[in-house]
């Protein structure tokens, strides 16, 4: 990182501190270290932690506040999927002037959430903290001086963090009215992916008819949003990388040339079709892929870097992957940009949260495109809060096509049973595997024993033969 | 320069070679090394070099070709103003399919021409070569397959080099019809400055209403073009650096906040007015100013670097200035761009000459804006080809407000007389200065002599006094 970033970092640190303080103010006993010391739930399903042993709220609180409680996902520390736990928060959150309280229906899962869980995303306040940058829901209460929202309004919410819970309190400027006909799933899938894709393609990228764009992870949330937005402009050629099994879906979605990055050199494939190169490269990968993207640019071409997915090599932080991505990180001199007539941009919505006007403008355009039927979020799958580990694993393993959603809807009894059954089956599976291993070991051991015995017999036989020979010689 | 530029450089080298070959094909005897060995003309006025001693053209050539000759400015080697000489080329240039021959009226002078003269601009083929990227004139002949231009058409011409002469042959794609009411001066002032400013502000910059822009060298050709283009968008705030004497003119031209960079810290001045920073910074300076510009950017801000004027510290190449600018050259990592949501772009029209479609589109917009009266090139001054040295000096010393033009119109007798008079006056001035110096030296010498004499007298007196004293003592 270069020296000129120092002031920005200072500012970030300060904001983080403020956020952390706010977090602590609303912290309930359920989040106290006491509950944290309980044994961890199984890795991929977050169990609801009861708060029965917490002290009773102070007497001066209103009765409603006493009984007000809601479930929240909480990142308890950096690490694997099991670090995100489902907890119960108690007490009604305070509502300041200009704020609204939203009863959350659906939440969106983003790549930044995976980075955050590993401690690789500095915009999330330190644990314990509720992650999540977006959700949809219904306004349940409005603070003083709120005139543009009322109880019952259906809204999309975009915030720096804290959206993965049943109740959120945010500034009205962070909420946007849902248009007619939009589902809560779609509303939770829209903000981060579509605003990111929109600002990258149209503000930094200045996308125009007849241009060509490379979209990595084209079956991911941003990938699908970017493809749809490209299609709102005439005759844009979209190159999209994704594994072969997803090609049919992304082709139908608008990708002109799907490329399987696992079996093909995408640079070579693109050069074959577009020898002059590309107008825009969206790069969520970082490391060596940024270099490749830069070299694919035409004159007046724009490389837009918006992540470092190459840093994520598994469930837990891989120091090797981080170091490699960091080491291979792209750096460029202005004189070489001048000679190539090129642009290199960096984008991350998480660092734009204070730019409310800019975000509001972009959201207005995106919502309008939805109204016109030009864009439509594709939902890959919906998980219960309890299943957040499975949801994150699906994204980490790049199994999704489209958006992964978390729903606050409680699991139905049959779902719970099914989930329990799955868990049971998993356990059985694991036991079977264990048993098989033990069995195999036993069989192995028996075989070895038999072999030994046989060898011993052979030895005995040899000894007897020797004895007999010795007798014959004596005779 | 980073490794990924290697292919682009190879291509450039090849193009350069081709251009050089083309140059050599049209080379006339007047450009041969023979004429180069003649003594150099005085530094600031290019004398026409006669070609009386060149061999007669071959007998098979048509009589017209025999007598066809035209004046051309030729860069004979890298260095000071005297390296650009006015020569006479003989023989009609060949006209290939798709090309037109233009009788040049006016030529534009650009900063890149100053860089080129010092050997700091690699898009100009090696000397001897005719510089100049733009001119205006009238079509005198059309090659085969030319259907969109006819003899008599008034055109603007944009080319990689070779425009500073009375006759040019270029592909029709490099010519653009002059709109009604445009003067030849304006037509020569338009292409480089306005296309540069247009592509920077609207393609890389994506300028929108209510944004803020920093324009360095705001009284220069690109500076004035950029200011006018900013004013075509509602409520754009323009910060412009220029010396105080130019502030009135640039304010009238549209600069909201003129800043005298010689007496004020422009970063401080801008922060006072716009604490959040700027949306776009146009940076023709390079070196430490690029760092300052980057740090002034808002989120989603764009820094557009389009030169390294800081490399030019005088008439001749200053290795110190070049090394300093190079050393301080700005380089940036994508991760720090991501955290700041920033864009860094490099632009130079000279490296875009193969992008005919892009240029044509931009030119169409710019010419249309001229027709609507929204832009109008400001001519600073017009020089005869013979005065190219003075013209370059004016730009080098940043004395101009607007475009510096070279006209192919022959100097009138009275102009020649005036020029000769000026030269005479200059010589007289120089002589006077010399005489004064000599005089001063003489006076100095006389004074010294007198002083010495006085001292000698004193010494004599002392000696006499001593003698007298000695006599007294003897007595």
mmCIF file with all atom_site columns, C-alpha atoms in Angstrom, chain A residues 9 47 94 118 197 305 437 459:
data_model
loop_
_atom_site.group_PDB
_atom_site.id
_atom_site.type_symbol
_atom_site.label_atom_id
_atom_site.label_alt_id
_atom_site.label_comp_id
_atom_site.label_asym_id
_atom_site.label_entity_id
_atom_site.label_seq_id
_atom_site.pdbx_PDB_ins_code
_atom_site.Cartn_x
_atom_site.Cartn_y
_atom_site.Cartn_z
_atom_site.occupancy
_atom_site.B_iso_or_equiv
_atom_site.pdbx_formal_charge
_atom_site.auth_seq_id
_atom_site.auth_comp_id
_atom_site.auth_asym_id
_atom_site.auth_atom_id
_atom_site.pdbx_PDB_model_num
ATOM 1 C CA . UNK A 1 9   ? -6.894  4.501   6.568   1.00 0.00 ? 9   UNK A CA 1
ATOM 2 C CA . UNK A 1 47  ? -27.623 -23.443 16.695  1.00 0.00 ? 47  UNK A CA 1
ATOM 3 C CA . UNK A 1 94  ? -32.979 2.416   20.385  1.00 0.00 ? 94  UNK A CA 1
ATOM 4 C CA . UNK A 1 118 ? -11.522 -14.800 7.652   1.00 0.00 ? 118 UNK A CA 1
ATOM 5 C CA . UNK A 1 197 ? -22.080 -3.751  -11.388 1.00 0.00 ? 197 UNK A CA 1
ATOM 6 C CA . UNK A 1 305 ? -10.593 -4.337  -9.978  1.00 0.00 ? 305 UNK A CA 1
ATOM 7 C CA . UNK A 1 437 ? -12.010 -47.207 8.344   1.00 0.00 ? 437 UNK A CA 1
ATOM 8 C CA . UNK A 1 459 ? 10.011  -70.419 9.560   1.00 0.00 ? 459 UNK A CA 1
#
